[in-house]
XYZ file of N, CA and C in Angstrom:
372
model
N 19.363 -22.314 3.556
C 18.918 -21.126 4.265
C 19.136 -21.318 5.762
N 19.705 -20.333 6.394
C 19.959 -20.369 7.831
C 19.100 -19.319 8.517
N 18.853 -19.555 9.801
C 18.163 -18.565 10.621
C 19.231 -17.811 11.397
N 19.326 -16.510 11.149
C 20.351 -15.680 11.771
C 19.690 -14.675 12.700
N 20.196 -14.611 13.911
C 19.746 -13.648 14.903
C 20.719 -12.479 14.900
N 20.193 -11.280 14.712
C 21.008 -10.065 14.721
C 20.652 -9.290 15.983
N 21.634 -9.033 16.826
C 21.426 -8.294 18.070
C 22.170 -6.968 17.978
N 21.402 -5.905 17.729
C 21.991 -4.572 17.613
C 20.902 -3.544 17.914
N 21.230 -2.525 18.692
C 20.230 -1.520 19.064
C 20.111 -0.391 18.042
N 20.878 -0.437 16.976
C 20.805 0.567 15.917
C 19.812 0.072 14.856
N 18.647 0.723 14.776
C 17.593 0.303 13.842
C 18.078 0.259 12.398
N 18.741 1.307 11.973
C 19.183 1.397 10.585
C 20.188 0.304 10.247
N 21.137 0.096 11.117
C 22.135 -0.939 10.889
C 21.481 -2.316 10.875
N 20.575 -2.550 11.802
C 19.874 -3.832 11.844
C 19.137 -4.119 10.556
N 18.484 -3.108 10.010
C 17.746 -3.294 8.762
C 18.695 -3.510 7.576
N 19.832 -2.842 7.574
C 20.821 -3.059 6.529
C 21.328 -4.503 6.566
N 21.667 -4.971 7.755
C 22.149 -6.340 7.906
C 21.051 -7.325 7.499
N 19.813 -7.058 7.927
C 18.694 -7.922 7.537
C 18.571 -7.989 6.010
N 18.588 -6.825 5.370
C 18.445 -6.763 3.917
C 19.518 -7.600 3.223
N 20.767 -7.427 3.630
C 21.877 -8.140 2.994
C 21.797 -9.649 3.240
N 21.497 -10.038 4.476
C 21.438 -11.469 4.789
C 20.225 -12.138 4.149
N 19.098 -11.440 4.110
C 17.922 -12.000 3.438
C 18.151 -12.111 1.935
N 18.848 -11.144 1.360
C 19.172 -11.207 -0.070
C 20.072 -12.410 -0.370
N 20.841 -12.845 0.635
C 21.705 -14.019 0.487
C 20.954 -15.314 0.784
N 19.654 -15.202 1.081
C 18.830 -16.392 1.270
C 18.587 -16.809 2.695
N 18.969 -15.995 3.649
C 18.806 -16.353 5.053
C 17.540 -15.737 5.645
N 17.055 -16.345 6.721
C 15.957 -15.780 7.498
C 16.594 -15.028 8.668
N 16.110 -13.823 8.945
C 16.748 -12.958 9.944
C 15.737 -12.512 10.988
N 16.145 -12.605 12.239
C 15.402 -12.061 13.369
C 16.277 -10.999 14.011
N 15.685 -9.855 14.363
C 16.445 -8.771 14.992
C 15.952 -8.566 16.417
N 16.881 -8.406 17.330
C 16.597 -8.024 18.708
C 17.460 -6.814 19.031
N 16.889 -5.878 19.817
C 17.579 -4.610 20.042
C 18.197 -4.446 21.425
N 18.160 -5.486 22.230
C 18.892 -5.439 23.497
C 19.440 -6.823 23.796
N 20.448 -6.857 24.638
C 21.139 -8.107 24.906
C 20.271 -9.171 25.550
N 19.425 -8.778 26.476
C 18.597 -9.759 27.175
C 17.606 -10.433 26.230
N 16.945 -9.656 25.385
C 15.983 -10.265 24.457
C 16.708 -11.082 23.388
N 17.915 -10.693 23.026
C 18.706 -11.481 22.076
C 19.065 -12.837 22.678
N 19.490 -12.831 23.929
C 19.837 -14.085 24.594
C 18.611 -14.980 24.706
N 17.479 -14.408 25.063
C 16.245 -15.183 25.164
C 15.861 -15.777 23.812
N 15.987 -14.999 22.749
C 15.679 -15.500 21.407
C 16.636 -16.633 21.021
N 17.902 -16.492 21.357
C 18.873 -17.551 21.059
C 18.522 -18.829 21.804
N 18.054 -18.691 23.030
C 17.673 -19.861 23.831
C 16.416 -20.536 23.291
N 15.461 -19.744 22.819
C 14.152 -20.283 22.469
C 14.000 -20.649 21.006
N 14.628 -19.920 20.123
C 14.452 -20.134 18.688
C 15.529 -21.074 18.165
N 15.259 -21.666 17.046
C 16.258 -22.468 16.354
C 17.112 -21.493 15.536
N 18.235 -21.083 16.096
C 19.101 -20.075 15.475
C 20.387 -20.760 15.033
N 20.828 -20.437 13.815
C 22.048 -21.040 13.274
C 23.282 -20.185 13.492
N 23.093 -18.872 13.692
C 24.222 -17.971 13.880
C 23.719 -16.686 14.527
N 24.558 -16.086 15.356
C 24.235 -14.832 16.029
C 25.224 -13.753 15.601
N 24.701 -12.644 15.087
C 25.505 -11.451 14.812
C 25.257 -10.515 15.987
N 26.304 -10.179 16.730
C 26.153 -9.547 18.037
C 26.956 -8.261 18.166
N 26.279 -7.187 18.577
C 26.941 -5.928 18.895
C 27.460 -6.010 20.329
N 28.546 -5.344 20.609
C 29.126 -5.378 21.956
C 28.404 -4.442 22.922
N 27.950 -3.294 22.424
C 27.361 -2.297 23.305
C 25.854 -2.202 23.053
N 25.105 -2.807 23.968
C 23.649 -2.802 23.850
C 23.030 -2.542 25.216
N 21.781 -2.076 25.208
C 21.097 -1.864 26.483
C 20.695 -3.185 27.138
N 20.377 -3.113 28.400
C 19.882 -4.188 29.265
C 20.973 -5.204 29.593
N 21.644 -5.742 28.582
C 22.700 -6.739 28.794
C 23.750 -6.528 27.710
N 24.998 -6.421 28.084
C 26.051 -6.132 27.103
C 26.283 -7.319 26.171
N 26.867 -7.029 25.027
C 27.221 -8.085 24.098
C 28.215 -9.064 24.702
N 29.133 -8.566 25.514
C 30.108 -9.455 26.163
C 29.400 -10.442 27.082
N 28.398 -9.974 27.827
C 27.640 -10.871 28.704
C 26.826 -11.874 27.901
N 26.243 -11.427 26.803
C 25.490 -12.336 25.927
C 26.437 -13.391 25.367
N 27.599 -12.964 24.901
C 28.572 -13.898 24.341
C 28.972 -14.958 25.363
N 29.238 -14.545 26.597
C 29.606 -15.513 27.638
C 28.482 -16.514 27.883
N 27.254 -16.019 27.961
C 26.109 -16.904 28.204
C 25.903 -17.865 27.041
N 25.984 -17.355 25.822
C 25.802 -18.212 24.644
C 26.892 -19.275 24.590
N 28.122 -18.885 24.860
C 29.235 -19.828 24.820
C 29.030 -20.959 25.830
N 28.488 -20.634 27.000
C 28.251 -21.652 28.023
C 27.019 -22.495 27.727
N 25.929 -21.842 27.344
C 24.650 -22.537 27.193
C 24.434 -23.138 25.811
N 24.959 -22.491 24.789
C 24.739 -22.914 23.401
C 26.087 -22.963 22.677
N 26.968 -23.858 23.087
C 28.339 -23.838 22.566
C 28.458 -24.081 21.063
N 27.441 -24.643 20.440
C 27.494 -24.880 18.996
C 26.972 -23.711 18.176
N 26.474 -22.658 18.833
C 25.944 -21.498 18.126
C 27.094 -20.546 17.784
N 27.423 -20.393 16.492
C 28.498 -19.464 16.130
C 28.072 -18.012 16.349
N 29.010 -17.209 16.831
C 28.758 -15.798 17.097
C 29.755 -14.961 16.302
N 29.218 -13.977 15.586
C 30.039 -12.992 14.884
C 29.813 -11.653 15.578
N 30.860 -11.091 16.116
C 30.771 -9.772 16.729
C 30.810 -8.726 15.619
N 29.883 -7.767 15.700
C 29.827 -6.649 14.755
C 29.663 -5.402 15.610
N 30.758 -4.680 15.820
C 30.767 -3.629 16.823
C 31.706 -2.485 16.447
N 31.500 -1.359 17.080
C 32.392 -0.216 16.861
C 33.614 -0.270 17.775
N 33.654 -1.222 18.683
C 34.809 -1.352 19.585
C 35.977 -1.944 18.801
N 37.053 -1.158 18.678
C 38.157 -1.530 17.799
C 39.453 -1.859 18.530
N 39.472 -1.676 19.827
C 40.716 -1.909 20.569
C 41.112 -3.382 20.491
N 42.401 -3.606 20.409
C 42.905 -4.976 20.336
C 42.408 -5.802 21.516
N 42.325 -5.186 22.691
C 41.863 -5.920 23.871
C 40.412 -6.371 23.717
N 39.575 -5.552 23.051
C 38.180 -5.930 22.814
C 38.096 -7.107 21.845
N 38.877 -7.040 20.781
C 38.889 -8.119 19.793
C 39.356 -9.414 20.443
N 40.459 -9.343 21.169
C 41.016 -10.543 21.802
C 40.064 -11.112 22.849
N 39.417 -10.251 23.626
C 38.477 -10.725 24.642
C 37.300 -11.454 23.999
N 36.769 -10.914 22.921
C 35.629 -11.551 22.252
C 36.023 -12.890 21.642
N 37.153 -12.920 20.959
C 37.580 -14.169 20.338
C 37.936 -15.216 21.385
N 38.541 -14.790 22.474
C 38.867 -15.706 23.560
C 37.610 -16.229 24.249
N 36.583 -15.390 24.290
C 35.319 -15.788 24.931
C 34.447 -16.671 24.042
N 34.857 -16.862 22.790
C 34.116 -17.793 21.952
C 33.560 -17.265 20.654
N 33.729 -15.974 20.364
C 33.255 -15.455 19.077
C 34.044 -16.109 17.955
N 33.358 -16.428 16.865
C 34.027 -17.046 15.712
C 34.690 -15.997 14.821
N 34.156 -14.772 14.851
C 34.700 -13.721 13.995
C 34.396 -12.376 14.640
N 35.073 -11.336 14.170
C 34.948 -9.996 14.751
C 35.094 -8.986 13.637
N 34.055 -8.208 13.399
C 34.100 -7.130 12.409
C 33.834 -5.822 13.118
N 34.533 -4.776 12.681
C 34.323 -3.473 13.293
C 33.508 -2.578 12.365
N 32.707 -1.718 12.995
C 31.919 -0.721 12.276
C 32.788 0.507 12.066
N 32.701 1.191 10.954
C 31.885 0.828 9.805
C 32.435 -0.427 9.141
N 31.565 -1.161 8.474
C 31.941 -2.432 7.876
C 31.409 -2.495 6.447
N 31.883 -3.463 5.708
C 31.409 -3.692 4.343
C 30.320 -4.763 4.427
N 29.067 -4.411 4.148
C 27.976 -5.372 4.300
C 28.189 -6.686 3.539
N 28.721 -6.619 2.328
C 28.953 -7.846 1.571
C 30.026 -8.714 2.222
N 30.984 -8.102 2.884
C 32.002 -8.861 3.607
C 31.355 -9.628 4.769
N 30.436 -8.991 5.463
C 29.715 -9.676 6.540
C 29.003 -10.912 5.991
N 28.328 -10.776 4.864
C 27.609 -11.905 4.268
C 28.580 -13.041 3.931
N 29.714 -12.716 3.342
C 30.698 -13.740 2.983
C 31.221 -14.443 4.233
N 31.519 -13.685 5.268
C 32.020 -14.289 6.512
C 30.960 -15.166 7.171
N 29.719 -14.688 7.206
C 28.622 -15.472 7.776
C 28.463 -16.775 7.004
N 28.450 -16.703 5.692
C 28.295 -17.912 4.882
C 29.430 -18.899 5.111
N 30.649 -18.399 5.242
C 31.795 -19.272 5.488
C 31.675 -19.967 6.851
N 31.255 -19.233 7.862
C 31.095 -19.815 9.194
C 29.974 -20.852 9.188
N 28.874 -20.543 8.514
C 27.771 -21.506 8.435
C 28.205 -22.772 7.702
N 28.947 -22.630 6.632
C 29.442 -23.787 5.891
C 30.358 -24.642 6.766
N 31.240 -23.992 7.480
C 32.155 -24.692 8.377
C 31.384 -25.417 9.485
N 30.363 -24.769 10.020
C 29.555 -25.382 11.086
C 28.814 -26.603 10.560
N 28.297 -26.509 9.333
C 27.586 -27.654 8.737
C 28.547 -28.826 8.515
N 29.742 -28.550 8.061
C 30.725 -29.610 7.810
C 31.170 -30.271 9.106
N 31.172 -29.520 10.199
C 31.603 -30.061 11.488
C 30.584 -31.010 12.102
N 29.327 -30.910 11.638
C 28.276 -31.772 12.217
C 28.357 -33.165 11.744
């Protein structure tokens, strides 16, 4: 079981992601703005961050940069409606391990999260 932080300001989407990840055996914490997500990542024992690009207070891109610098071992999966190639490339270049666009297949997110967690465990 992993502790996954979900940072998304969409209540319904956050609950859907929580439901799917908890059904897969994970513990999930949700934050609805970038600043509180970053604070939770800093303070809590988090194994993976699912991060939206467009959030209030602090953007997902800013959160990703901070996490990459401060918590380089924390894998980040971007889950966002931003579909431009430049957005995908910027996130992956900045340190995101994966990038999914909305709308997305919830079961695909679970499979990708599990694969990243497995890879992270093997790297330790």
